[in-house]
Structure formats: structure tokens, C-alpha cells
Amino acid sequence: MAQMKAIEAAVLIMKKEGVNVVFGVPGAAINPLYAAFKTIGGIEHILARHVEGASHMAEGYTRTKDGNIGVCIGTSGPAGTDMITGLYSASADSIPILTITGQVPTAKLHKEDFQGVDIEAIAKPVTKMAITIREAAQLPGTFQKAFYKMRSGRPGPVHLDLPMDVQMTEIEFDIDLYEPMTPNKPKASRNQIERALQMLNDAERPILVAGGGVINAGASPLFQKFAEITGVPVIQTLRGWGAISDDHELMIGRMGCQAGHRYGNASYLESDFVLGIGNRWANRHTGNIETYTKGRKFVHVDIEPTQIGRIFGPDLGIVSDAEEALKLFVIVATEMKEKGELKVRTEWQSECIQRKSTMLRRTNFDNKPIKPQRIYQEMNTVFGPDTRYVATIGNAQIAANQFLNVHRPRHWINSCQAGPLGWTMPAALGVVKADPSTPVVGVSGDYDFQFLIEELAVGAQFKLPYIHVLVNNAYLGLIRQSQRAFEIDHCVQLDFENINAPEVNGYGVDHVSVVEGLGCKAIRVFDPEEIKPALLKAQQWTREYKVPVVVEVITERVTNISMGPDIDKVVEFEEINDLV
């Protein structure tokens, strides 16, 4: 055994658990950790401009590749409270990230010492585990448990709070004897899978729903294989987008009150059976539960036991990791097919394919000011199937869900349940850091863009190039649209006369100047014919300058994006392209 500071043991453990990059902001109470980083080496640090930004970078980093654990670090007090939004976002979407804070010495806890906030109590509701480590000898075991908790069952974040004296205390520790714990993942039984497949086989118009758990488990290839064996059409949730390519004949759309397709909703409403794997029946997906469930039987497969029946009671619930369940689904379905026991779904497939090819929303607008739908049409033309898209919330994100094409797992990265404004930019930087070889495109409205805009400097400093498509209507567009129910348009306008930039008058902030001042590149577009050349130029600049490039598209002030109170009551505000 070797004697070392407890915080040095923490760094060695992080390295053995696979951590090689962290995001954070140093401070007095966490400086022992930074000293250990420098002494031991092997872990790169990305200096954020805001600790919330660092937490979103960590989440983007985790979401990009199977097995990644993003780490966010800050000092005591407000650094911890700044992390809470990131922890909430990660918790809501089942994303494992580790956040670490420094803390006042143990003798001063609960004595109102400077920045001595009880972050353990604050973080507990939005983490799988939050703890202030009060005994140095417990630090290695607590870090080991943290990685185990993050990866076991339904994944999620953990927060560790480290008092200064605990960090500095000498302990006995040998990293060569340390072994990561094997995560706990429940497995479906063959009996359960056989029953589920019999129920599916008895149905006339079944649907498979791919949730984020399929992607978390790295089970997308298995999911696609299962769909192809059974011939059952697929609907993906927002978190499950990419589990099967948008151009696959069995992918019949996404659905919901906002972020869905007309054809996805229409085909779902014709179904009589739903097998959901790794999904949570989120309200933006289901709409009204009575509408969603009427006339259908349900099987729900989820890794977390308490998710079964949380929203409504399924006809069969199976607690299982998605990969483990899909392994058995593929085996049993293959056996049934070889025996000629699986129903042929050709007619049902054809109906769904027909809707997918005809029930389309229009994008080819030539209007000036630009209609935002045209932006996504051009993005689909310019950006290839290897592109990773990043977005959080607002009409820009909802329109992206309706119009963009995604072909691979982990290529749609969206804070789905929490949807914090400002998430897109730092998350995109975390994505680029995790996989610099794949093109990354962020999509934001102007308000999301302004929330954590300072993080662009991180992209410039650390050479993290990506393209950020900024849809600027100088409005809180989604909130304005929801205010229609109250017959108001109040406190949601972002426009003002900019005395320094008359070229953007009526739109307020001169984003190009701000972006360039932060060390990045920017292009502003007023004409729909300029969108594609600007996107191509942005691609060139990311390669040439190795910094984020913002393409700001000035759109019409008011656009109502298709949405409604229920999946059978979506309002199509703009023209549609029903093809006969």
C-alpha cells in the first residue's frame, strides 16, 4: 500500500474508471484536486466560463459515445448551486455525469462559513447519489460507489462534495488493487419475452417504440434487427431518435403534440398494440393519455422497476436493460419466424409507408423575411448522415425535430425532459471534445443562444469547432405561441433599436459582433438563397479556423410551428405538402 493524499487517490480512481477529460472552473476549495491533476497527469481539463456551462459540457460528452462519463468540477458554494441545472438535465434524461465540488473544512460545516452551502441536501433530489465525504478513508470507496451508481440500473448523475481537509488528509491506497465494480443491469426472462411476442403476434397493427434506453444500452443494432425480423413499424421518441435511421422503411416517424411528424401521429392512431422499449411515456410524446391508450394493448420494457406503471398501467411490464431484453427478443422472434409462426406485416407496413411519403409539411418557402422551415430543408441538403445535431428547447428545436433527418444513434443530442435554455452551446462543445472527428451542428433560437453565450470562448480557446445554426426572430417564439391561449403577446419580445448595429435594427442583439469578440466566426443571412452558401462556408471555416462558426439566419418575427393539445389535434399553421 502507498501513502498519498486522499484527493490523489480520487484522481487515480477517475483515470482507472476511464476519465481522461474533465470540464470545470477552479477555486480555492477545490485547488487540492487541481494540484493532484497537475502532479499525476493524464486528465485534460477544459476551462469553462460558467459552472453551469461546464455541467452541460459534461452531459454532452457523456451522450456522445457508449461508456463515456462526463465530469464537471467546481469550488464550494455557488459553483455547486450552478451545477444543479446540469444535474437536473442529466437526471431527467438518464445520463451519467459526475459533478465534484470543493467544500469548507469539516469543522466548519453548518457554521455559515464563506461559501459553505449544504450542496449535498440541494443536489439529492436531482441525483442518484449526493454526498459530502467527511472521512478521508472513505473517499476511495465513495468514488468507487459513485461510478457503480452512475452505470447501474437507470443511469444518472452523482454529486460528490469534498471538504478541504478531507482532500488533503493522507491515506493508505494502492491503485493497482482497485477494480471498478460491475454495474447491475436487470435481465428479462425468456418467459416474459415469449409472452410479449405472443401479444405482439396476436395484434393486427403493432408498433415498436424505441426510447432513450435503447441508445443508452448501445442496443440500436439489436433493436433494428428485431424490427426487421418481425416486420413491425417503428416510432422513435426524442431520446430514441437515431436508434433506427430515418430513411429505414420501418421507421414511420416520431409522434407527439410538438416534436413529431404528421405521419407518425397518423400511423400511431391506427395501431392496436404498442411495445415500448427503454421509453418513459413522456407527455410530449403521448399527449392526452386517454387518446394515447384507447383501443391499444401495451408492453413496457424498462430498466427501472418504478417506471413500469408510472404513467399508465401496461398489459405487461418487463424490468430489463434494453440490450438484455433485445437479445432475447431477437432469439425468440427468429425461432418463431423459422417455424412460420410470425405474422406477415406487409399490408400494415405499406399503409405506414404511404403515410410517411405523403403526409408532409412544407419547407420550400422562398419568403423574405425567411420562414424558418426553409432553414431545415437546406440543413438536410448540406449536412450528411454522419452529422451530430445538438439542441435543447424552443420552436427552433421543435422544428428541427419535425424536419431534420437523423440516421445513427447518438446523433441527435437533446436535453429532452428538462430543456434548460443555454444548454445547446456548452453541450455541443462537450460533444466535439468527445468525438472531434464527427461534424457537430447546434440548433438554437436567439434566446437559448444568449443564455450561455460566453462558452463560445471555450470553443475558441480549446479549438472545439462546430457549426451553430442560430434561428433569430427576436422573440421567445415558443412562449409567444403558447400565450395565444391567453390572448396575449406579453414580455416575450427581444427586439430593440441597436444604436451600434443599424443593420440588425428590429432584431436587437448584434450576434455577429459578440461571436467575433469571443474569438469565433459568424455569418448573417437575410435571404433564403443565402442559407446553403452560408452553411457551406461555415463547414470550410470550421476546418480552417478550428473554432465554432455561427450561422445566424434572420427570420420572420412570427412563425407558428405545428403543434396542438393532443396527438389527434395538432394544428398545422403553415401550408402542407400532401402528396397523392
mmCIF file of N, CA, C and O in Angstrom, residues 153-188:
data_model
loop_
_atom_site.group_PDB
_atom_site.id
_atom_site.type_symbol
_atom_site.label_atom_id
_atom_site.label_comp_id
_atom_site.label_asym_id
_atom_site.label_seq_id
_atom_site.Cartn_x
_atom_site.Cartn_y
_atom_site.Cartn_z
ATOM 1 N N GLY A 153 -28.484 0.067 -13.300
ATOM 2 C CA GLY A 153 -29.901 0.339 -13.450
ATOM 3 C C GLY A 153 -30.134 1.494 -14.406
ATOM 4 O O GLY A 153 -29.461 1.622 -15.429
ATOM 5 N N ARG A 154 -31.114 2.327 -14.083
ATOM 6 C CA ARG A 154 -31.341 3.528 -14.890
ATOM 7 C C ARG A 154 -30.167 4.475 -14.652
ATOM 8 O O ARG A 154 -29.953 4.944 -13.533
ATOM 9 N N PRO A 155 -29.366 4.777 -15.689
ATOM 10 C CA PRO A 155 -28.196 5.637 -15.478
ATOM 11 C C PRO A 155 -28.604 7.015 -14.983
ATOM 12 O O PRO A 155 -29.738 7.468 -15.179
ATOM 13 N N GLY A 156 -27.665 7.695 -14.355
ATOM 14 C CA GLY A 156 -27.948 9.036 -13.862
ATOM 15 C C GLY A 156 -26.733 9.653 -13.201
ATOM 16 O O GLY A 156 -25.688 9.010 -13.047
ATOM 17 N N PRO A 157 -26.848 10.905 -12.776
ATOM 18 C CA PRO A 157 -25.709 11.653 -12.246
ATOM 19 C C PRO A 157 -25.477 11.412 -10.757
ATOM 20 O O PRO A 157 -26.372 11.001 -10.019
ATOM 21 N N VAL A 158 -24.250 11.701 -10.344
ATOM 22 C CA VAL A 158 -23.840 11.636 -8.937
ATOM 23 C C VAL A 158 -23.072 12.906 -8.608
ATOM 24 O O VAL A 158 -22.306 13.414 -9.435
ATOM 25 N N HIS A 159 -23.286 13.405 -7.394
ATOM 26 C CA HIS A 159 -22.520 14.570 -6.927
ATOM 27 C C HIS A 159 -21.702 14.206 -5.687
ATOM 28 O O HIS A 159 -22.233 13.648 -4.720
ATOM 29 N N LEU A 160 -20.405 14.545 -5.721
ATOM 30 C CA LEU A 160 -19.506 14.334 -4.588
ATOM 31 C C LEU A 160 -18.959 15.673 -4.120
ATOM 32 O O LEU A 160 -18.423 16.451 -4.913
ATOM 33 N N ASP A 161 -19.087 15.915 -2.833
ATOM 34 C CA ASP A 161 -18.666 17.170 -2.199
ATOM 35 C C ASP A 161 -17.470 16.871 -1.294
ATOM 36 O O ASP A 161 -17.544 15.973 -0.434
ATOM 37 N N LEU A 162 -16.364 17.595 -1.484
ATOM 38 C CA LEU A 162 -15.101 17.250 -0.832
ATOM 39 C C LEU A 162 -14.579 18.391 0.040
ATOM 40 O O LEU A 162 -14.026 19.371 -0.466
ATOM 41 N N PRO A 163 -14.742 18.289 1.357
ATOM 42 C CA PRO A 163 -14.165 19.306 2.246
ATOM 43 C C PRO A 163 -12.649 19.403 2.061
ATOM 44 O O PRO A 163 -11.974 18.410 1.760
ATOM 45 N N MET A 164 -12.130 20.592 2.258
ATOM 46 C CA MET A 164 -10.698 20.848 2.046
ATOM 47 C C MET A 164 -9.827 19.899 2.866
ATOM 48 O O MET A 164 -8.852 19.328 2.357
ATOM 49 N N ASP A 165 -10.153 19.717 4.146
ATOM 50 C CA ASP A 165 -9.302 18.881 4.993
ATOM 51 C C ASP A 165 -9.350 17.417 4.576
ATOM 52 O O ASP A 165 -8.345 16.699 4.661
ATOM 53 N N VAL A 166 -10.498 16.956 4.089
ATOM 54 C CA VAL A 166 -10.603 15.586 3.602
ATOM 55 C C VAL A 166 -9.719 15.395 2.368
ATOM 56 O O VAL A 166 -9.018 14.379 2.237
ATOM 57 N N GLN A 167 -9.742 16.364 1.468
ATOM 58 C CA GLN A 167 -8.909 16.266 0.271
ATOM 59 C C GLN A 167 -7.426 16.135 0.621
ATOM 60 O O GLN A 167 -6.683 15.385 -0.024
ATOM 61 N N MET A 168 -6.993 16.845 1.664
ATOM 62 C CA MET A 168 -5.566 16.947 1.980
ATOM 63 C C MET A 168 -5.064 15.848 2.913
ATOM 64 O O MET A 168 -3.846 15.680 3.097
ATOM 65 N N THR A 169 -5.960 15.093 3.528
ATOM 66 C CA THR A 169 -5.555 14.072 4.505
ATOM 67 C C THR A 169 -4.844 12.901 3.821
ATOM 68 O O THR A 169 -5.251 12.436 2.764
ATOM 69 N N GLU A 170 -3.768 12.426 4.446
ATOM 70 C CA GLU A 170 -3.017 11.281 3.924
ATOM 71 C C GLU A 170 -3.759 9.983 4.258
ATOM 72 O O GLU A 170 -4.259 9.793 5.372
ATOM 73 N N ILE A 171 -3.843 9.095 3.262
ATOM 74 C CA ILE A 171 -4.469 7.787 3.454
ATOM 75 C C ILE A 171 -3.584 6.708 2.814
ATOM 76 O O ILE A 171 -2.681 7.014 2.042
ATOM 77 N N GLU A 172 -3.882 5.440 3.142
ATOM 78 C CA GLU A 172 -3.212 4.309 2.500
ATOM 79 C C GLU A 172 -4.083 3.861 1.322
ATOM 80 O O GLU A 172 -5.281 3.593 1.483
ATOM 81 N N PHE A 173 -3.479 3.794 0.134
ATOM 82 C CA PHE A 173 -4.254 3.418 -1.047
ATOM 83 C C PHE A 173 -3.318 2.860 -2.116
ATOM 84 O O PHE A 173 -2.236 3.400 -2.349
ATOM 85 N N ASP A 174 -3.737 1.794 -2.785
ATOM 86 C CA ASP A 174 -2.964 1.180 -3.866
ATOM 87 C C ASP A 174 -3.861 1.055 -5.089
ATOM 88 O O ASP A 174 -4.762 0.212 -5.128
ATOM 89 N N ILE A 175 -3.626 1.883 -6.100
ATOM 90 C CA ILE A 175 -4.483 1.883 -7.281
ATOM 91 C C ILE A 175 -4.380 0.566 -8.043
ATOM 92 O O ILE A 175 -5.322 0.163 -8.740
ATOM 93 N N ASP A 176 -3.276 -0.151 -7.913
ATOM 94 C CA ASP A 176 -3.126 -1.427 -8.613
ATOM 95 C C ASP A 176 -4.101 -2.486 -8.098
ATOM 96 O O ASP A 176 -4.376 -3.467 -8.788
ATOM 97 N N LEU A 177 -4.602 -2.291 -6.884
ATOM 98 C CA LEU A 177 -5.557 -3.231 -6.310
ATOM 99 C C LEU A 177 -7.008 -2.778 -6.475
ATOM 100 O O LEU A 177 -7.931 -3.469 -6.046
ATOM 101 N N TYR A 178 -7.194 -1.622 -7.101
ATOM 102 C CA TYR A 178 -8.543 -1.078 -7.299
ATOM 103 C C TYR A 178 -9.169 -1.705 -8.544
ATOM 104 O O TYR A 178 -8.531 -1.779 -9.597
ATOM 105 N N GLU A 179 -10.401 -2.120 -8.441
ATOM 106 C CA GLU A 179 -11.133 -2.658 -9.583
ATOM 107 C C GLU A 179 -12.509 -1.990 -9.661
ATOM 108 O O GLU A 179 -13.241 -1.970 -8.677
ATOM 109 N N PRO A 180 -12.863 -1.444 -10.828
ATOM 110 C CA PRO A 180 -14.221 -0.904 -10.978
ATOM 111 C C PRO A 180 -15.261 -1.984 -10.716
ATOM 112 O O PRO A 180 -15.069 -3.151 -11.065
ATOM 113 N N MET A 181 -16.371 -1.588 -10.108
ATOM 114 C CA MET A 181 -17.447 -2.532 -9.820
ATOM 115 C C MET A 181 -18.281 -2.779 -11.075
ATOM 116 O O MET A 181 -18.493 -1.875 -11.890
ATOM 117 N N THR A 182 -18.752 -4.006 -11.225
ATOM 118 C CA THR A 182 -19.593 -4.364 -12.368
ATOM 119 C C THR A 182 -20.995 -3.797 -12.167
ATOM 120 O O THR A 182 -21.644 -4.093 -11.158
ATOM 121 N N PRO A 183 -21.481 -2.971 -13.103
ATOM 122 C CA PRO A 183 -22.808 -2.375 -12.928
ATOM 123 C C PRO A 183 -23.909 -3.426 -12.867
ATOM 124 O O PRO A 183 -23.808 -4.497 -13.484
ATOM 125 N N ASN A 184 -24.946 -3.129 -12.124
ATOM 126 C CA ASN A 184 -26.109 -4.005 -12.024
ATOM 127 C C ASN A 184 -27.105 -3.650 -13.115
ATOM 128 O O ASN A 184 -27.556 -2.506 -13.208
ATOM 129 N N LYS A 185 -27.438 -4.644 -13.950
ATOM 130 C CA LYS A 185 -28.412 -4.426 -15.015
ATOM 131 C C LYS A 185 -29.395 -5.593 -15.026
ATOM 132 O O LYS A 185 -29.014 -6.723 -15.327
ATOM 133 N N PRO A 186 -30.665 -5.349 -14.703
ATOM 134 C CA PRO A 186 -31.645 -6.436 -14.681
ATOM 135 C C PRO A 186 -31.860 -7.028 -16.068
ATOM 136 O O PRO A 186 -31.707 -6.334 -17.083
ATOM 137 N N LYS A 187 -32.215 -8.315 -16.093
ATOM 138 C CA LYS A 187 -32.393 -9.021 -17.351
ATOM 139 C C LYS A 187 -33.787 -9.625 -17.438
ATOM 140 O O LYS A 187 -34.277 -10.221 -16.474
ATOM 141 N N ALA A 188 -34.388 -9.514 -18.608
ATOM 142 C CA ALA A 188 -35.690 -10.143 -18.840
ATOM 143 C C ALA A 188 -35.529 -11.657 -18.866
ATOM 144 O O ALA A 188 -34.468 -12.190 -19.195
#
